[in-house]
């Protein structure tokens, strides 16, 4: 709601996407306290961490980047529909190009490669966004995914850079990486711009629609991933 001086209100709520219990508690509170949900931006990310598991036993990158957002979005879908026209924005990465959806080892218990698993989770983001857009056709809720660019944040804290190379890396990052504000622009564009009103199921970079590789447009894989994800997060037995 707006205050008398015209400013909005920022409310901070605890949410740990590595815990399905936390996701459910957060959504329960939102549904109790908020009458509208105009925009949901799925932005959290874990990048190339050592092998570790979430509270529920999922490989951390797949669990946080895909499954946490999958449950969060599904639990808030009713409010999004009731608030239509509304928008879902899914932050992915161009590194999706190096990922594959391996249904035989989604939890990386047979083998784990931190780079591959990040790329797989980002491919899962795009497939999720496409399938969700398909399921929400005609509801007034749009769903789009995006690549924010290489942004100067602590997302890469698990990447080991040799001590002697750090000064050069820092110089390169300041010269060529985006600031957080610059990296947020495509998310803000998809969340608020009238230019994309009614646009759904697309992928964007630098506030422009971009082409996807065929594997990111495979509707059969997207539906199978959706079905398995429903079981993994407990939406279906």
Backbone as CSV, one residue per row, in Angstrom:
resi,resn,N_x,N_y,N_z,CA_x,CA_y,CA_z,C_x,C_y,C_z
1,UNK,0.817,-1.197,0.000,0.000,0.000,0.000,0.852,1.248,0.000
2,UNK,0.312,2.350,-0.500,1.070,3.592,-0.558,0.814,4.443,0.676
3,UNK,1.844,5.139,1.126,1.725,6.041,2.269,1.209,7.394,1.791
4,UNK,0.886,8.229,2.762,0.319,9.540,2.438,1.271,10.378,1.589
5,UNK,2.597,10.164,1.760,3.561,10.968,0.997,3.861,10.372,-0.373
6,UNK,3.142,9.313,-0.735,3.290,8.733,-2.066,4.345,7.658,-2.179
7,UNK,5.130,7.466,-1.124,6.183,6.442,-1.159,5.602,5.057,-0.871
8,UNK,6.248,4.045,-1.421,5.830,2.685,-1.126,6.436,2.214,0.183
9,UNK,6.168,0.973,0.527,6.677,0.402,1.765,7.503,-0.834,1.448
10,UNK,8.703,-0.922,2.024,9.559,-2.086,1.861,9.453,-2.955,3.105
11,UNK,9.041,-4.204,2.923,8.905,-5.134,4.031,9.858,-6.301,3.787
12,UNK,10.672,-6.623,4.768,11.654,-7.708,4.643,11.115,-8.944,5.370
13,UNK,11.154,-10.096,4.699,10.709,-11.347,5.285,11.785,-12.410,5.094
14,UNK,11.941,-13.281,6.065,12.943,-14.349,5.983,12.504,-15.415,4.985
15,UNK,13.433,-15.824,4.123,13.174,-16.894,3.148,14.485,-17.583,2.815
16,UNK,14.548,-18.879,3.085,15.723,-19.688,2.766,15.320,-20.709,1.711
17,UNK,15.779,-20.503,0.491,15.383,-21.387,-0.607,16.068,-22.740,-0.553
18,UNK,16.983,-22.927,0.405,17.582,-24.242,0.622,16.774,-25.058,1.631
19,UNK,15.609,-24.563,1.990,14.735,-25.236,2.949,13.291,-25.149,2.477
20,UNK,12.695,-26.290,2.123,11.286,-26.287,1.696,10.384,-25.857,2.841
21,UNK,10.792,-26.150,4.066,10.031,-25.718,5.244,9.988,-24.187,5.305
22,UNK,11.133,-23.554,5.047,11.190,-22.101,5.044,10.353,-21.506,3.911
23,UNK,10.405,-22.123,2.733,9.612,-21.646,1.599,8.122,-21.680,1.946
24,UNK,7.693,-22.782,2.546,6.272,-22.908,2.896,5.865,-21.881,3.952
25,UNK,6.732,-21.674,4.943,6.430,-20.700,5.998,6.349,-19.288,5.420
26,UNK,7.282,-18.965,4.525,7.285,-17.646,3.891,6.001,-17.426,3.093
27,UNK,5.641,-18.406,2.267,4.440,-18.266,1.435,3.175,-18.180,2.291
28,UNK,3.130,-18.954,3.371,1.978,-18.893,4.277,1.816,-17.480,4.820
29,UNK,2.931,-16.853,5.189,2.873,-15.494,5.737,2.452,-14.487,4.672
30,UNK,3.014,-14.627,3.472,2.634,-13.716,2.385,1.140,-13.810,2.097
31,UNK,0.622,-15.030,2.032,-0.794,-15.225,1.714,-1.689,-14.679,2.823
32,UNK,-1.194,-14.683,4.054,-1.960,-14.126,5.165,-1.957,-12.608,5.162
33,UNK,-0.820,-12.023,4.783,-0.626,-10.591,4.969,-0.898,-9.750,3.723
34,UNK,-0.766,-10.351,2.533,-0.860,-9.557,1.303,-2.123,-9.900,0.506
35,UNK,-2.800,-8.869,0.050,-4.013,-9.078,-0.747,-3.717,-9.146,-2.238
36,UNK,-2.500,-8.684,-2.638,-2.114,-8.682,-4.053,-0.675,-9.151,-4.203
37,UNK,-0.381,-9.716,-5.355,1.009,-10.009,-5.738,1.131,-9.710,-7.224
38,UNK,1.707,-8.560,-7.528,1.790,-8.102,-8.917,2.982,-8.682,-9.654
39,UNK,4.105,-8.850,-8.944,5.326,-9.340,-9.587,6.059,-10.273,-8.629
40,UNK,6.503,-11.409,-9.145,7.389,-12.310,-8.405,8.673,-12.455,-9.207
41,UNK,9.805,-12.048,-8.625,11.098,-12.186,-9.291,11.891,-13.281,-8.594
42,UNK,12.130,-14.368,-9.296,12.923,-15.485,-8.768,14.392,-15.230,-9.090
43,UNK,15.126,-14.734,-8.101,16.450,-14.179,-8.353,17.580,-14.857,-7.573
44,UNK,17.246,-15.668,-6.564,18.306,-16.249,-5.729,19.177,-17.200,-6.551
45,UNK,20.447,-17.321,-6.162,21.322,-18.219,-6.906,22.517,-18.677,-6.093
46,UNK,22.892,-19.930,-6.289,24.127,-20.481,-5.746,24.991,-20.871,-6.946
47,UNK,26.279,-20.506,-6.925,27.131,-20.654,-8.108,28.366,-21.488,-7.802
48,UNK,28.460,-22.645,-8.451,29.658,-23.488,-8.431,30.195,-23.739,-7.025
49,UNK,29.310,-24.116,-6.126,29.742,-24.433,-4.769,30.274,-25.868,-4.698
50,UNK,31.068,-26.195,-3.684,31.450,-27.596,-3.477,30.187,-28.440,-3.270
51,UNK,30.317,-29.748,-3.423,29.129,-30.599,-3.270,28.583,-30.491,-1.851
52,UNK,27.347,-30.076,-1.758,26.644,-30.009,-0.476,25.157,-30.164,-0.741
53,UNK,24.402,-30.426,0.298,22.970,-30.672,0.139,22.145,-29.651,0.915
54,UNK,20.934,-29.453,0.432,19.989,-28.593,1.137,19.433,-29.330,2.354
55,UNK,18.652,-28.636,3.122,18.013,-29.227,4.300,17.208,-30.483,3.951
56,UNK,16.681,-30.510,2.715,15.825,-31.625,2.295,16.582,-32.685,1.510
57,UNK,17.921,-32.558,1.425,18.727,-33.589,0.787,18.935,-33.416,-0.702
58,UNK,18.653,-32.223,-1.244,18.870,-31.966,-2.664,20.262,-31.376,-2.877
59,UNK,20.881,-31.691,-4.002,22.136,-31.034,-4.373,21.899,-29.528,-4.354
60,UNK,22.792,-28.780,-3.729,22.545,-27.388,-3.366,22.166,-26.499,-4.553
61,UNK,22.879,-26.585,-5.654,22.602,-25.685,-6.784,21.246,-25.992,-7.410
62,UNK,20.949,-27.277,-7.619,19.654,-27.654,-8.184,18.537,-27.355,-7.185
63,UNK,18.822,-27.600,-5.898,17.815,-27.399,-4.867,17.421,-25.945,-4.688
64,UNK,18.418,-25.054,-4.656,18.134,-23.628,-4.460,17.690,-22.969,-5.758
65,UNK,18.481,-23.143,-6.806,18.242,-22.404,-8.047,16.955,-22.830,-8.748
66,UNK,16.631,-24.124,-8.674,15.423,-24.598,-9.353,14.305,-24.980,-8.382
67,UNK,14.537,-25.966,-7.518,13.438,-26.519,-6.717,12.864,-25.511,-5.723
68,UNK,13.714,-24.718,-5.081,13.211,-23.715,-4.149,12.286,-22.727,-4.837
69,UNK,12.703,-22.242,-6.001,11.868,-21.311,-6.765,10.615,-21.998,-7.304
70,UNK,10.745,-23.265,-7.676,9.594,-24.016,-8.200,8.483,-24.073,-7.154
71,UNK,8.843,-24.440,-5.920,7.836,-24.520,-4.862,7.309,-23.134,-4.513
72,UNK,8.208,-22.160,-4.375,7.805,-20.789,-4.053,6.755,-20.279,-5.036
73,UNK,7.030,-20.433,-6.317,6.121,-19.924,-7.353,4.791,-20.651,-7.320
74,UNK,4.828,-21.967,-7.190,3.579,-22.741,-7.175,2.691,-22.385,-5.994
75,UNK,3.292,-22.154,-4.829,2.497,-21.815,-3.652,1.887,-20.422,-3.740
76,UNK,2.472,-19.561,-4.569,1.959,-18.194,-4.716,1.132,-17.997,-5.985
77,UNK,0.920,-19.076,-6.749,0.229,-18.959,-8.037,-1.201,-18.439,-7.889
78,UNK,-1.898,-18.906,-6.863,-3.283,-18.458,-6.680,-3.367,-16.954,-6.503
79,UNK,-2.483,-16.394,-5.692,-2.472,-14.947,-5.459,-2.066,-14.199,-6.719
80,UNK,-1.096,-14.750,-7.479,-0.704,-14.129,-8.741,-1.877,-14.083,-9.719
81,UNK,-2.623,-15.170,-9.804,-3.781,-15.216,-10.705,-4.846,-14.224,-10.278
82,UNK,-5.098,-14.154,-8.979,-6.113,-13.226,-8.472,-5.705,-11.771,-8.644
83,UNK,-4.408,-11.534,-8.843,-3.892,-10.170,-8.994,-3.670,-9.785,-10.454
84,UNK,-4.026,-10.657,-11.374,-3.756,-10.428,-12.798,-4.353,-9.110,-13.280
85,UNK,-3.629,-8.416,-14.212,-2.388,-8.855,-14.866,-1.189,-8.788,-13.925
86,UNK,-0.455,-9.881,-13.846,0.714,-9.979,-12.978,1.834,-10.680,-13.730
87,UNK,3.034,-10.689,-13.134,4.205,-11.185,-13.865,5.097,-12.053,-12.969
88,UNK,5.672,-13.089,-13.573,6.716,-13.882,-12.943,7.980,-13.693,-13.775
89,UNK,9.082,-13.362,-13.111,10.371,-13.136,-13.769,11.372,-14.140,-13.190
90,UNK,12.019,-14.908,-14.059,12.941,-15.951,-13.625,14.349,-15.595,-14.106
91,UNK,15.269,-15.409,-13.162,16.643,-15.047,-13.499,17.445,-16.315,-13.781
92,UNK,17.865,-16.482,-15.022,18.650,-17.644,-15.436,20.078,-17.177,-15.746
93,UNK,20.708,-17.785,-16.731,22.079,-17.416,-17.101,22.383,-17.966,-18.487
94,UNK,23.257,-17.271,-19.204,23.701,-17.792,-20.499,24.458,-19.105,-20.352
95,UNK,24.927,-19.392,-19.157,25.627,-20.654,-18.932,24.704,-21.861,-19.012
96,UNK,23.387,-21.624,-19.178,22.466,-22.742,-19.411,22.916,-23.570,-20.619
97,UNK,23.649,-22.919,-21.526,24.060,-23.579,-22.775,24.934,-24.801,-22.524
98,UNK,25.586,-24.852,-21.363,26.496,-25.959,-21.061,25.849,-27.019,-20.172
99,UNK,24.559,-26.886,-19.931,23.857,-27.816,-19.047,23.009,-28.824,-19.802
100,UNK,22.746,-29.936,-19.162,21.830,-30.954,-19.680,20.960,-31.425,-18.515
101,UNK,19.702,-31.747,-18.805,18.817,-32.302,-17.782,18.977,-33.816,-17.793
102,UNK,19.693,-34.338,-16.814,19.916,-35.779,-16.693,18.938,-36.338,-15.670
103,UNK,17.841,-36.913,-16.153,16.806,-37.394,-15.250,17.265,-38.602,-14.432
104,UNK,18.359,-39.215,-14.844,18.876,-40.369,-14.091,19.698,-39.934,-12.874
105,UNK,20.092,-38.648,-12.836,20.941,-38.205,-11.734,20.706,-36.722,-11.436
106,UNK,19.448,-36.329,-11.258,19.132,-34.925,-10.999,19.773,-34.439,-9.709
107,UNK,19.967,-35.334,-8.758,20.520,-34.942,-7.469,22.034,-35.120,-7.395
108,UNK,22.657,-35.427,-8.540,24.125,-35.529,-8.640,24.723,-36.502,-7.629
109,UNK,24.052,-37.607,-7.422,24.575,-38.600,-6.484,25.507,-39.595,-7.171
110,UNK,25.422,-39.694,-8.488,26.331,-40.561,-9.244,27.632,-39.812,-9.533
111,UNK,27.498,-38.563,-9.970,28.687,-37.739,-10.215,28.323,-36.277,-10.004
112,UNK,29.325,-35.479,-9.622,29.097,-34.057,-9.376,30.190,-33.225,-10.019
113,UNK,29.779,-32.316,-10.874,30.664,-31.320,-11.465,30.023,-29.967,-11.188
114,UNK,30.686,-29.114,-10.412,30.044,-27.888,-9.935,29.652,-26.943,-11.076
115,UNK,30.464,-26.917,-12.142,30.132,-26.051,-13.277,28.932,-26.592,-14.042
116,UNK,28.951,-27.902,-14.323,27.846,-28.530,-15.042,26.548,-28.398,-14.254
117,UNK,26.627,-28.593,-12.936,25.409,-28.566,-12.127,24.806,-27.167,-12.060
118,UNK,25.654,-26.135,-12.062,25.130,-24.779,-12.139,24.401,-24.576,-13.470
119,UNK,25.044,-24.974,-14.558,24.435,-24.811,-15.879,23.130,-25.582,-15.984
120,UNK,23.093,-26.771,-15.397,21.847,-27.554,-15.415,20.733,-26.832,-14.664
121,UNK,21.076,-26.240,-13.523,20.042,-25.533,-12.765,19.525,-24.320,-13.533
122,UNK,20.394,-23.680,-14.302,19.973,-22.511,-15.078,19.155,-22.919,-16.311
123,UNK,19.475,-24.082,-16.887,18.630,-24.629,-17.953,17.263,-24.991,-17.387
124,UNK,17.254,-25.557,-16.180,15.990,-25.894,-15.518,15.143,-24.651,-15.292
125,UNK,15.779,-23.509,-14.952,15.047,-22.253,-14.782,14.272,-21.881,-16.042
126,UNK,14.933,-21.993,-17.185,14.301,-21.608,-18.452,13.176,-22.571,-18.809
127,UNK,13.419,-23.871,-18.648,12.387,-24.872,-18.946,11.183,-24.692,-18.021
128,UNK,11.441,-24.389,-16.757,10.366,-24.126,-15.803,9.543,-22.917,-16.238
129,UNK,10.232,-21.835,-16.635,9.533,-20.620,-17.051,8.664,-20.878,-18.284
130,UNK,9.183,-21.642,-19.226,8.411,-21.949,-20.446,7.179,-22.792,-20.122
131,UNK,7.354,-23.812,-19.295,6.227,-24.679,-18.952,5.192,-23.927,-18.116
132,UNK,5.664,-23.081,-17.206,4.732,-22.284,-16.403,3.954,-21.315,-17.289
133,UNK,4.638,-20.701,-18.249,3.956,-19.795,-19.184,2.862,-20.536,-19.950
134,UNK,3.172,-21.755,-20.368,2.173,-22.563,-21.094,0.960,-22.838,-20.210
135,UNK,1.219,-23.215,-18.963,0.128,-23.560,-18.050,-0.712,-22.346,-17.654
136,UNK,-0.131,-21.148,-17.748,-0.841,-19.944,-17.319,-1.439,-19.155,-18.484
137,UNK,-1.422,-19.723,-19.677,-2.011,-19.033,-20.828,-3.472,-18.682,-20.540
138,UNK,-3.816,-17.427,-20.814,-5.195,-16.986,-20.640,-5.538,-16.523,-19.234
139,UNK,-4.589,-16.603,-18.298,-4.870,-16.205,-16.913,-4.521,-14.750,-16.639
140,UNK,-3.746,-14.131,-17.539,-3.277,-12.778,-17.301,-1.960,-12.733,-16.553
141,UNK,-1.385,-13.902,-16.249,-0.075,-13.969,-15.596,0.960,-14.321,-16.663
142,UNK,1.961,-13.475,-16.822,3.019,-13.735,-17.801,4.272,-14.245,-17.087
143,UNK,5.067,-15.022,-17.813,6.285,-15.614,-17.253,7.414,-15.483,-18.270
144,UNK,8.508,-14.851,-17.883,9.663,-14.729,-18.767,10.943,-14.966,-17.983
145,UNK,11.976,-15.425,-18.689,13.279,-15.663,-18.073,14.311,-14.719,-18.686
146,UNK,15.473,-14.627,-18.037,16.458,-13.656,-18.508,17.870,-14.066,-18.107
147,UNK,18.834,-13.470,-18.810,20.252,-13.530,-18.452,20.663,-12.133,-18.013
148,UNK,21.152,-11.956,-16.759,21.455,-10.609,-16.279,22.797,-10.057,-16.746
149,UNK,23.644,-10.913,-17.320,25.009,-10.505,-17.634,25.936,-10.930,-16.509
150,UNK,27.234,-10.634,-16.662,28.208,-10.947,-15.607,28.247,-9.759,-14.652
151,UNK,27.827,-10.008,-13.425,27.607,-8.920,-12.471,28.619,-9.012,-11.331
152,UNK,29.079,-7.868,-10.884,30.085,-7.781,-9.827,29.419,-7.950,-8.457
153,UNK,29.169,-9.208,-8.073,28.609,-9.517,-6.757,29.464,-10.618,-6.135
154,UNK,29.039,-11.107,-4.971,29.794,-12.200,-4.344,29.255,-13.564,-4.744
155,UNK,28.495,-13.625,-5.850,27.983,-14.909,-6.335,29.128,-15.888,-6.598
156,UNK,30.278,-15.372,-7.042,31.407,-16.238,-7.374,32.336,-16.531,-6.208
157,UNK,31.811,-16.442,-4.986,32.673,-16.607,-3.803,33.273,-18.009,-3.691
158,UNK,32.664,-19.003,-4.364,33.202,-20.367,-4.295,34.248,-20.644,-5.381
159,UNK,34.443,-19.689,-6.291,35.418,-19.876,-7.364,36.814,-19.568,-6.833
160,UNK,37.711,-20.510,-6.985,39.080,-20.336,-6.478,39.939,-19.607,-7.515
161,UNK,40.394,-18.425,-7.163,41.277,-17.649,-8.034,42.655,-17.609,-7.368
162,UNK,43.703,-18.031,-8.074,45.048,-18.007,-7.479,45.388,-16.618,-6.942
163,UNK,46.094,-16.594,-5.831,46.405,-15.343,-5.148,47.089,-14.336,-6.073
164,UNK,48.034,-14.822,-6.893,48.765,-13.918,-7.786,47.881,-13.354,-8.892
165,UNK,46.787,-14.069,-9.211,45.905,-13.631,-10.297,44.800,-12.704,-9.808
166,UNK,44.626,-12.596,-8.499,43.505,-11.803,-7.975,43.560,-10.331,-8.364
167,UNK,44.728,-9.660,-8.313,44.746,-8.250,-8.741,44.285,-8.072,-10.184
168,UNK,44.713,-8.976,-11.063,44.288,-8.892,-12.465,42.796,-9.153,-12.590
169,UNK,42.297,-10.172,-11.852,40.865,-10.475,-11.894,40.046,-9.282,-11.406
170,UNK,40.502,-8.660,-10.324,39.772,-7.505,-9.792,39.746,-6.358,-10.790
171,UNK,40.845,-6.165,-11.483,40.918,-5.112,-12.497,39.951,-5.392,-13.640
172,UNK,39.948,-6.654,-14.102,39.048,-7.044,-15.186,37.587,-6.896,-14.770
173,UNK,37.281,-7.318,-13.543,35.889,-7.245,-13.089,35.411,-5.797,-13.001
174,UNK,36.256,-4.912,-12.514,35.862,-3.502,-12.447,35.721,-2.897,-13.843
175,UNK,36.501,-3.394,-14.786,36.467,-2.827,-16.140,35.302,-3.363,-16.968
176,UNK,34.973,-4.655,-16.792,34.055,-5.290,-17.732,32.772,-5.856,-17.110
177,UNK,32.755,-6.124,-15.820,31.548,-6.688,-15.216,30.528,-5.581,-14.957
178,UNK,29.265,-5.955,-14.932,28.211,-4.999,-14.623,28.153,-4.734,-13.121
179,UNK,27.725,-3.531,-12.758,27.409,-3.266,-11.354,26.095,-3.972,-11.027
180,UNK,25.784,-4.205,-9.751,24.492,-4.803,-9.405,23.305,-4.028,-9.986
181,UNK,23.385,-2.696,-9.992,22.298,-1.905,-10.548,22.140,-2.175,-12.047
182,UNK,23.270,-2.248,-12.750,23.212,-2.547,-14.192,22.701,-3.974,-14.426
183,UNK,23.142,-4.899,-13.582,22.721,-6.284,-13.736,21.249,-6.504,-13.458
184,UNK,20.644,-5.588,-12.704,19.220,-5.706,-12.364,18.300,-5.156,-13.446
185,UNK,18.845,-4.478,-14.456,17.992,-3.732,-15.386,17.019,-4.620,-16.172
186,UNK,17.458,-5.799,-16.606,16.548,-6.648,-17.383,15.446,-7.213,-16.494
187,UNK,15.778,-7.514,-15.246,14.738,-7.950,-14.298,13.710,-6.847,-14.078
188,UNK,14.198,-5.622,-13.884,13.302,-4.484,-13.679,12.439,-4.252,-14.922
189,UNK,13.063,-4.366,-16.083,12.345,-4.193,-17.359,11.200,-5.203,-17.481
190,UNK,11.501,-6.483,-17.221,10.470,-7.516,-17.346,9.403,-7.392,-16.265
191,UNK,9.787,-6.823,-15.122,8.832,-6.681,-14.024,7.890,-5.492,-14.205
192,UNK,8.330,-4.476,-14.948,7.575,-3.220,-14.911,7.299,-2.555,-16.251
193,UNK,8.025,-2.916,-17.300,7.887,-2.161,-18.549,6.579,-2.479,-19.278
194,UNK,5.878,-1.441,-19.763,4.697,-1.690,-20.599,5.049,-2.345,-21.933
195,UNK,6.336,-2.286,-22.315,6.758,-2.887,-23.589,6.542,-4.399,-23.617
196,UNK,6.568,-5.040,-22.449,6.434,-6.500,-22.414,5.092,-6.929,-21.816
197,UNK,4.162,-6.016,-21.769,2.826,-6.371,-21.290,2.224,-7.448,-22.192
198,UNK,1.830,-8.559,-21.627,1.251,-9.656,-22.399,2.268,-10.593,-23.015
199,UNK,3.563,-10.239,-22.980,4.618,-11.104,-23.522,4.907,-12.213,-22.513
200,UNK,4.950,-13.465,-22.982,5.161,-14.568,-22.049,5.918,-15.714,-22.710
201,UNK,6.650,-16.472,-21.900,7.380,-17.629,-22.395,8.637,-17.289,-23.167
202,UNK,9.172,-16.076,-22.976,10.343,-15.633,-23.740,11.575,-15.528,-22.835
203,UNK,12.717,-15.305,-23.479,14.016,-15.213,-22.795,14.675,-13.909,-23.219
204,UNK,15.207,-13.148,-22.243,15.717,-11.813,-22.517,17.142,-11.637,-22.004
205,UNK,17.867,-10.733,-22.626,19.175,-10.277,-22.178,19.321,-8.823,-22.571
206,UNK,19.852,-7.989,-21.693,19.989,-6.552,-21.957,18.679,-5.930,-22.447
207,UNK,17.587,-6.333,-21.810,16.253,-5.781,-22.083,15.773,-6.051,-23.504
208,UNK,16.321,-7.090,-24.150,15.868,-7.480,-25.484,15.628,-8.984,-25.510
209,UNK,14.655,-9.407,-26.304,14.398,-10.841,-26.441,15.565,-11.513,-27.172
210,UNK,15.971,-12.689,-26.707,17.061,-13.428,-27.321,16.604,-14.831,-27.707
211,UNK,17.317,-15.401,-28.679,17.017,-16.764,-29.120,17.585,-17.771,-28.121
212,UNK,16.898,-18.895,-27.996,17.341,-19.977,-27.127,17.819,-21.165,-27.951
213,UNK,18.728,-21.951,-27.384,19.102,-23.214,-28.011,17.918,-24.173,-27.966
214,UNK,17.832,-25.107,-28.924,16.704,-26.038,-28.958,16.471,-26.773,-27.639
215,UNK,17.538,-27.124,-26.901,17.351,-27.890,-25.664,16.622,-27.074,-24.591
216,UNK,16.638,-25.752,-24.717,15.919,-24.908,-23.757,14.479,-24.665,-24.198
217,UNK,14.102,-25.214,-25.363,12.727,-25.078,-25.862,12.060,-26.442,-26.028
218,UNK,12.615,-27.468,-25.392,12.087,-28.829,-25.502,10.912,-28.986,-24.544
219,UNK,9.698,-28.926,-25.091,8.506,-28.947,-24.235,8.304,-30.286,-23.537
220,UNK,8.748,-31.367,-24.151,8.620,-32.678,-23.506,9.511,-32.764,-22.268
221,UNK,10.741,-32.286,-22.395,11.658,-32.259,-21.250,11.120,-31.313,-20.176
222,UNK,10.574,-30.168,-20.592,10.036,-29.189,-19.641,8.888,-29.796,-18.833
223,UNK,8.008,-30.547,-19.503,6.873,-31.152,-18.789,7.332,-32.267,-17.866
224,UNK,8.301,-33.053,-18.310,8.809,-34.131,-17.455,9.510,-33.548,-16.235
225,UNK,10.296,-32.478,-16.437,10.969,-31.824,-15.322,9.942,-31.270,-14.337
226,UNK,8.873,-30.702,-14.853,7.801,-30.174,-13.987,7.207,-31.300,-13.141
227,UNK,6.869,-32.402,-13.791,6.235,-33.525,-13.072,7.141,-34.068,-11.969
228,UNK,8.430,-34.220,-12.282,9.372,-34.750,-11.292,9.592,-33.738,-10.171
229,UNK,9.649,-32.459,-10.518,9.845,-31.419,-9.514,8.674,-31.372,-8.538
230,UNK,7.470,-31.584,-9.034,6.287,-31.611,-8.155,6.425,-32.685,-7.077
231,UNK,6.939,-33.824,-7.466,7.134,-34.917,-6.509,8.277,-34.588,-5.555
232,UNK,9.384,-34.055,-6.090,10.552,-33.752,-5.264,10.249,-32.745,-4.154
233,UNK,9.405,-31.746,-4.436,9.108,-30.719,-3.422,7.871,-31.052,-2.604
234,UNK,7.230,-32.193,-2.909,6.100,-32.626,-2.105,4.754,-32.068,-2.495
235,UNK,4.643,-31.471,-3.679,3.332,-31.017,-4.158,2.475,-32.199,-4.596
236,UNK,3.150,-33.255,-5.031,2.460,-34.503,-5.404,3.170,-35.661,-4.711
237,UNK,2.417,-36.670,-4.342,3.010,-37.873,-3.759,3.446,-38.809,-4.873
